[in-house]
Amino acid sequence: MSITEKTPIWVLGLPLIAVFIWSFNIVVTRYVAEFISPVSISFYRWLLAFLVLTPFMLPKVWKNRHVIRPHLKQLAILSAFGMVLYQGLAYTAAKHTTATNMGIINAFIPVFTIFVSWIILQDRPNRFAIVGSALSFSGLLYVMGQGDLGRILQLGMHWGDLLMIAAVFFYAFYGVFLKKWQLKLVLLESLYIQIVFSLLYHMPFILWLGLDALNAQNVMSVAYAGIFPSLIAPLVWMLAVQKIGPNRTSIFMNLMPVFTAIIAYLWLDEAWTMAHSLGGLVILSGILLAQKKIGTVSLASVKS
């Protein structure tokens, strides 16, 4: 039975909305990189999300503080990986690469998660994960070399792309830690505490690097980042997971490079080349292969 037979058509729009919001945010990140420093937009983003949530969440968090307190260390680690390292590196990468490349690299989160799970959870990848990951990585190299792998050997990998790869790698840790700990907390309360930690983490960087002022060129981008990808998209995504399940929902993440490329083409006039088409197809094929599981009738059933 298909998804559409099990659930109303409108439910399928939920993950599409979330992925579109996140894709648009990548393009916004690239656009605003010329008008505000990475640490400033990252700080303002989480400050705005904090201000919006506080009237609703602070009383609930205080009421449930005895449940939350034992998990503060874990929430602090999640905030460091998901909100500071990932977002901070992504904002920095935006100064040195295109939104299209950022969207393509962001699609590697499922692949990197497989190998981080191997390290932390001893969740050994199966042959599909290994082959799929190698295939995806070759596609990424093809895109980064603009269709010429020799270009990478001669000139080296693009600095912005390397930063984005590091950002995605850290986000993979975020996902694996969530799976490892499986915190029995209300999702919005968990998000709120992580935002508080992220603001605290930003303080040393602000004292060291300073904080750019908001102005007509950057304020709308900051507002978008603080509301849509920080609050609305996660809520819509969580609702989608409840309606159609985590595995089926996660498939929609593969649309992010496509959405990002289309938006970047229309807004930033970024070129979509044959190298992006061929490399993107190879990457997507590898990602889908990497998530394939070995059947129970085979040698051993291993999570991928």
Short mmCIF file of C-alpha atoms in Angstrom, two decimals:
data_model
loop_
_atom_site.label_atom_id
_atom_site.label_comp_id
_atom_site.label_asym_id
_atom_site.label_seq_id
_atom_site.Cartn_x
_atom_site.Cartn_y
_atom_site.Cartn_z
CA MET A 1 0.00 0.00 0.00
CA SER A 2 1.40 3.42 -0.87
CA ILE A 3 1.83 6.37 1.46
CA THR A 4 -0.97 8.24 -0.27
CA GLU A 5 -3.35 5.34 0.44
CA LYS A 6 -2.47 5.36 4.11
CA THR A 7 -2.56 9.08 4.76
CA PRO A 8 -4.23 12.17 3.28
CA ILE A 9 -2.40 13.91 0.44
CA TRP A 10 -1.89 17.05 2.52
CA VAL A 11 0.28 15.15 4.98
CA LEU A 12 2.90 14.64 2.26
CA GLY A 13 3.17 18.41 2.07
CA LEU A 14 4.53 18.61 5.62
CA PRO A 15 8.05 17.26 4.93
CA LEU A 16 8.09 19.18 1.65
CA ILE A 17 7.43 22.43 3.52
CA ALA A 18 10.17 21.68 6.05
CA VAL A 19 12.73 20.77 3.38
CA PHE A 20 11.83 23.87 1.37
CA ILE A 21 12.31 26.09 4.43
CA TRP A 22 15.72 24.56 5.16
CA SER A 23 16.73 24.79 1.50
CA PHE A 24 15.69 28.43 1.35
CA ASN A 25 17.70 29.05 4.50
CA ILE A 26 20.85 27.78 2.79
CA VAL A 27 20.33 30.36 0.03
CA VAL A 28 19.57 33.05 2.63
CA THR A 29 22.79 32.09 4.40
CA ARG A 30 24.76 32.56 1.18
CA TYR A 31 23.02 35.85 0.37
CA VAL A 32 23.50 37.47 3.76
CA ALA A 33 27.14 36.36 4.10
CA GLU A 34 28.19 39.67 2.50
CA PHE A 35 26.23 41.78 4.98
CA ILE A 36 26.82 40.23 8.42
CA SER A 37 29.48 38.12 10.11
CA PRO A 38 28.85 34.40 10.72
CA VAL A 39 28.95 34.73 14.50
CA SER A 40 26.53 37.68 14.41
CA ILE A 41 23.80 36.05 12.32
CA SER A 42 24.17 32.82 14.28
CA PHE A 43 23.75 34.68 17.58
CA TYR A 44 20.84 36.81 16.37
CA ARG A 45 19.13 33.75 14.94
CA TRP A 46 19.04 31.87 18.23
CA LEU A 47 18.34 35.04 20.22
CA LEU A 48 15.21 35.65 18.16
CA ALA A 49 14.11 32.03 18.55
CA PHE A 50 14.74 32.34 22.31
CA LEU A 51 12.65 35.51 22.57
CA VAL A 52 9.76 33.95 20.65
CA LEU A 53 9.74 30.74 22.71
CA THR A 54 10.39 32.16 26.18
CA PRO A 55 6.85 33.38 27.02
CA PHE A 56 5.49 29.91 26.23
CA MET A 57 8.31 27.62 27.25
CA LEU A 58 9.94 29.18 30.32
CA PRO A 59 7.00 28.39 32.67
CA LYS A 60 6.88 24.80 31.38
CA VAL A 61 10.63 24.33 31.64
CA TRP A 62 10.64 25.68 35.18
CA LYS A 63 7.74 23.42 36.13
CA ASN A 64 9.54 20.35 34.71
CA ARG A 65 13.03 21.37 35.89
CA HIS A 66 13.38 18.22 38.01
CA VAL A 67 12.94 16.13 34.84
CA ILE A 68 15.21 18.33 32.72
CA ARG A 69 18.07 18.81 35.21
CA PRO A 70 19.58 15.29 34.87
CA HIS A 71 19.86 15.82 31.10
CA LEU A 72 21.48 19.27 31.08
CA LYS A 73 24.91 17.91 30.16
CA GLN A 74 23.46 15.99 27.23
CA LEU A 75 21.45 19.00 26.07
CA ALA A 76 24.60 21.13 26.28
CA ILE A 77 26.44 18.68 24.01
CA LEU A 78 23.56 18.55 21.54
CA SER A 79 23.48 22.34 21.40
CA ALA A 80 27.22 22.52 20.78
CA PHE A 81 27.08 20.12 17.83
CA GLY A 82 23.73 21.00 16.27
CA MET A 83 23.39 24.74 16.86
CA VAL A 84 26.91 26.08 17.23
CA LEU A 85 29.38 23.91 15.29
CA TYR A 86 27.03 22.99 12.45
CA GLN A 87 25.40 26.38 12.02
CA GLY A 88 28.55 28.39 12.72
CA LEU A 89 30.61 26.48 10.17
CA ALA A 90 27.77 26.67 7.63
CA TYR A 91 27.57 30.44 7.98
CA THR A 92 31.34 30.67 7.58
CA ALA A 93 31.31 28.34 4.58
CA ALA A 94 28.73 30.58 2.89
CA LYS A 95 31.41 33.25 2.46
CA HIS A 96 33.57 30.89 0.41
CA THR A 97 31.28 28.65 -1.65
CA THR A 98 27.94 28.63 -3.44
CA ALA A 99 24.52 27.85 -2.02
CA THR A 100 24.21 25.09 -4.62
CA ASN A 101 27.33 23.33 -3.33
CA MET A 102 26.17 23.81 0.26
CA GLY A 103 22.88 22.12 -0.55
CA ILE A 104 24.61 19.19 -2.22
CA ILE A 105 27.03 18.69 0.68
CA ASN A 106 24.17 18.98 3.18
CA ALA A 107 22.64 15.89 1.58
CA PHE A 108 25.55 13.91 3.04
CA ILE A 109 24.10 14.01 6.55
CA PRO A 110 22.57 10.48 6.26
CA VAL A 111 25.85 9.05 4.94
CA PHE A 112 28.01 10.67 7.61
CA THR A 113 25.50 9.56 10.24
CA ILE A 114 26.05 5.93 9.23
CA PHE A 115 29.77 6.12 9.98
CA VAL A 116 29.44 8.21 13.12
CA SER A 117 26.99 5.57 14.37
CA TRP A 118 29.69 2.99 13.70
CA ILE A 119 32.14 4.93 15.88
CA ILE A 120 29.82 5.79 18.76
CA LEU A 121 27.12 3.12 18.74
CA GLN A 122 29.20 0.28 17.32
CA ASP A 123 26.50 0.09 14.66
CA ARG A 124 28.57 -1.43 11.87
CA PRO A 125 27.52 -0.37 8.35
CA ASN A 126 26.55 -3.06 5.87
CA ARG A 127 27.97 -3.44 2.37
CA PHE A 128 25.29 -1.19 0.88
CA ALA A 129 26.28 1.62 3.23
CA ILE A 130 29.97 1.29 2.40
CA VAL A 131 29.51 1.12 -1.36
CA GLY A 132 26.85 3.84 -1.34
CA SER A 133 29.02 6.14 0.74
CA ALA A 134 32.00 5.65 -1.58
CA LEU A 135 29.75 6.34 -4.58
CA SER A 136 28.35 9.50 -2.99
CA PHE A 137 31.80 10.76 -2.07
CA SER A 138 33.03 10.27 -5.64
CA GLY A 139 30.05 12.30 -6.83
CA LEU A 140 30.90 15.04 -4.34
CA LEU A 141 34.50 15.17 -5.57
CA TYR A 142 33.21 15.40 -9.14
CA VAL A 143 31.01 18.38 -8.25
CA MET A 144 33.75 20.12 -6.25
CA GLY A 145 36.18 19.64 -9.14
CA GLN A 146 33.56 21.08 -11.50
CA GLY A 147 33.64 17.93 -13.58
CA ASP A 148 37.41 17.52 -13.51
CA LEU A 149 38.83 15.42 -10.67
CA GLY A 150 42.33 16.49 -11.70
CA ARG A 151 41.36 20.05 -10.78
CA ILE A 152 41.14 19.04 -7.12
CA LEU A 153 44.60 17.47 -7.23
CA GLN A 154 46.05 20.61 -8.80
CA LEU A 155 44.25 23.32 -6.84
CA GLY A 156 43.08 21.47 -3.75
CA MET A 157 39.56 21.30 -2.37
CA HIS A 158 37.58 24.50 -2.09
CA TRP A 159 37.86 26.05 1.38
CA GLY A 160 34.14 26.76 1.66
CA ASP A 161 33.25 23.22 0.65
CA LEU A 162 35.64 21.82 3.25
CA LEU A 163 34.02 23.94 5.95
CA MET A 164 30.57 22.73 4.88
CA ILE A 165 31.75 19.12 4.97
CA ALA A 166 32.98 19.69 8.52
CA ALA A 167 29.63 21.28 9.44
CA VAL A 168 27.68 18.29 8.10
CA PHE A 169 30.03 15.91 9.91
CA PHE A 170 29.30 17.64 13.23
CA TYR A 171 25.56 17.52 12.54
CA ALA A 172 25.86 13.78 12.06
CA PHE A 173 27.15 13.60 15.63
CA TYR A 174 24.08 15.55 16.73
CA GLY A 175 21.76 12.97 15.17
CA VAL A 176 23.68 10.01 16.58
CA PHE A 177 23.73 11.48 20.10
CA LEU A 178 19.96 11.95 19.87
CA LYS A 179 19.62 8.29 18.95
CA LYS A 180 22.08 7.16 21.64
CA TRP A 181 20.47 9.04 24.51
CA GLN A 182 16.79 9.02 23.42
CA LEU A 183 15.95 11.72 25.93
CA LYS A 184 12.50 11.39 27.44
CA LEU A 185 11.81 15.10 27.21
CA VAL A 186 9.14 17.21 25.54
CA LEU A 187 10.65 18.15 22.16
CA LEU A 188 9.96 21.88 22.45
CA GLU A 189 11.41 21.97 25.96
CA SER A 190 14.52 20.18 24.70
CA LEU A 191 14.81 22.65 21.81
CA TYR A 192 14.41 25.61 24.16
CA ILE A 193 17.17 24.46 26.52
CA GLN A 194 19.49 23.82 23.59
CA ILE A 195 18.84 27.36 22.34
CA VAL A 196 19.75 28.74 25.78
CA PHE A 197 23.04 26.83 25.71
CA SER A 198 23.76 28.04 22.18
CA LEU A 199 23.43 31.66 23.30
CA LEU A 200 25.88 31.01 26.14
CA TYR A 201 28.34 29.36 23.72
CA HIS A 202 28.22 32.44 21.49
CA MET A 203 29.29 34.86 24.22
CA PRO A 204 33.08 34.25 24.05
CA PHE A 205 33.02 34.64 20.25
CA ILE A 206 31.03 37.86 20.49
CA LEU A 207 33.43 39.29 23.08
CA TRP A 208 36.35 38.34 20.85
CA LEU A 209 35.00 39.14 17.37
CA GLY A 210 32.31 41.69 18.14
CA LEU A 211 28.67 41.80 17.06
CA ASP A 212 27.52 43.38 13.81
CA ALA A 213 24.56 45.74 13.97
CA LEU A 214 21.27 44.86 12.35
CA ASN A 215 20.42 46.98 9.33
CA ALA A 216 18.18 47.08 6.28
CA GLN A 217 20.46 44.68 4.40
CA ASN A 218 20.53 41.87 6.94
CA VAL A 219 17.55 42.18 9.29
CA MET A 220 15.07 40.27 7.11
CA SER A 221 17.54 37.40 6.65
CA VAL A 222 18.08 37.24 10.41
CA ALA A 223 14.31 37.27 10.99
CA TYR A 224 13.83 34.43 8.52
CA ALA A 225 16.63 32.35 10.07
CA GLY A 226 15.30 32.89 13.58
CA ILE A 227 11.70 31.93 12.83
CA PHE A 228 11.34 29.60 9.86
CA PRO A 229 14.28 27.13 9.94
CA SER A 230 14.73 27.40 13.71
CA LEU A 231 11.13 26.97 14.84
CA ILE A 232 8.58 26.31 12.09
CA ALA A 233 10.51 23.74 10.04
CA PRO A 234 11.41 21.50 13.03
CA LEU A 235 7.80 21.52 14.23
CA VAL A 236 6.43 20.69 10.77
CA TRP A 237 9.07 17.97 10.39
CA MET A 238 8.21 16.41 13.75
CA LEU A 239 4.54 16.41 12.79
CA ALA A 240 5.44 14.68 9.51
CA VAL A 241 7.41 12.02 11.42
CA GLN A 242 4.34 11.37 13.57
CA LYS A 243 2.06 11.09 10.54
CA ILE A 244 4.13 9.02 8.06
CA GLY A 245 7.04 7.69 10.12
CA PRO A 246 10.74 8.63 10.38
CA ASN A 247 12.02 6.46 7.51
CA ARG A 248 9.56 7.72 4.93
CA THR A 249 9.95 11.29 6.14
CA SER A 250 13.75 11.16 5.87
CA ILE A 251 13.52 10.35 2.15
CA PHE A 252 12.28 13.89 1.53
CA MET A 253 15.66 15.26 2.70
CA ASN A 254 17.09 14.08 -0.62
CA LEU A 255 15.14 16.91 -2.27
CA MET A 256 17.17 19.56 -0.44
CA PRO A 257 19.96 19.86 -3.06
CA VAL A 258 17.32 20.21 -5.79
CA PHE A 259 15.32 22.86 -3.94
CA THR A 260 18.49 24.73 -2.99
CA ALA A 261 19.80 24.74 -6.56
CA ILE A 262 16.49 26.01 -7.96
CA ILE A 263 16.19 28.80 -5.39
CA ALA A 264 19.86 29.79 -5.81
CA TYR A 265 19.42 29.89 -9.59
CA LEU A 266 16.32 32.09 -9.38
CA TRP A 267 17.53 34.40 -6.62
CA LEU A 268 21.34 34.47 -6.76
CA ASP A 269 21.79 33.61 -10.45
CA GLU A 270 24.00 30.67 -9.52
CA ALA A 271 24.73 28.40 -12.46
CA TRP A 272 23.57 24.79 -12.53
CA THR A 273 26.16 22.99 -14.62
CA MET A 274 26.39 19.54 -16.15
CA ALA A 275 28.86 18.70 -13.38
CA HIS A 276 26.14 19.46 -10.81
CA SER A 277 23.65 17.27 -12.69
CA LEU A 278 25.94 14.27 -13.12
CA GLY A 279 27.60 14.57 -9.71
CA GLY A 280 24.26 15.17 -7.99
CA LEU A 281 22.79 12.07 -9.59
CA VAL A 282 25.74 9.98 -8.42
CA ILE A 283 25.48 11.45 -4.90
CA LEU A 284 21.74 10.81 -4.67
CA SER A 285 22.15 7.24 -5.94
CA GLY A 286 24.85 6.59 -3.35
CA ILE A 287 22.77 8.04 -0.54
CA LEU A 288 19.76 5.89 -1.42
CA LEU A 289 22.00 2.80 -1.69
CA ALA A 290 23.67 3.60 1.65
CA GLN A 291 20.32 3.52 3.44
CA LYS A 292 19.37 0.11 2.05
CA LYS A 293 19.24 -2.70 4.61
CA ILE A 294 20.27 -6.30 4.23
CA GLY A 295 17.30 -8.67 4.34
CA THR A 296 16.77 -10.93 7.31
CA VAL A 297 17.42 -13.97 5.14
CA SER A 298 20.99 -12.85 4.45
CA LEU A 299 24.03 -13.47 6.63
CA ALA A 300 23.15 -10.99 9.32
CA SER A 301 20.70 -8.20 9.78
CA VAL A 302 22.70 -5.04 10.36
CA LYS A 303 21.33 -1.54 10.81
CA SER A 304 22.40 0.90 8.14
#
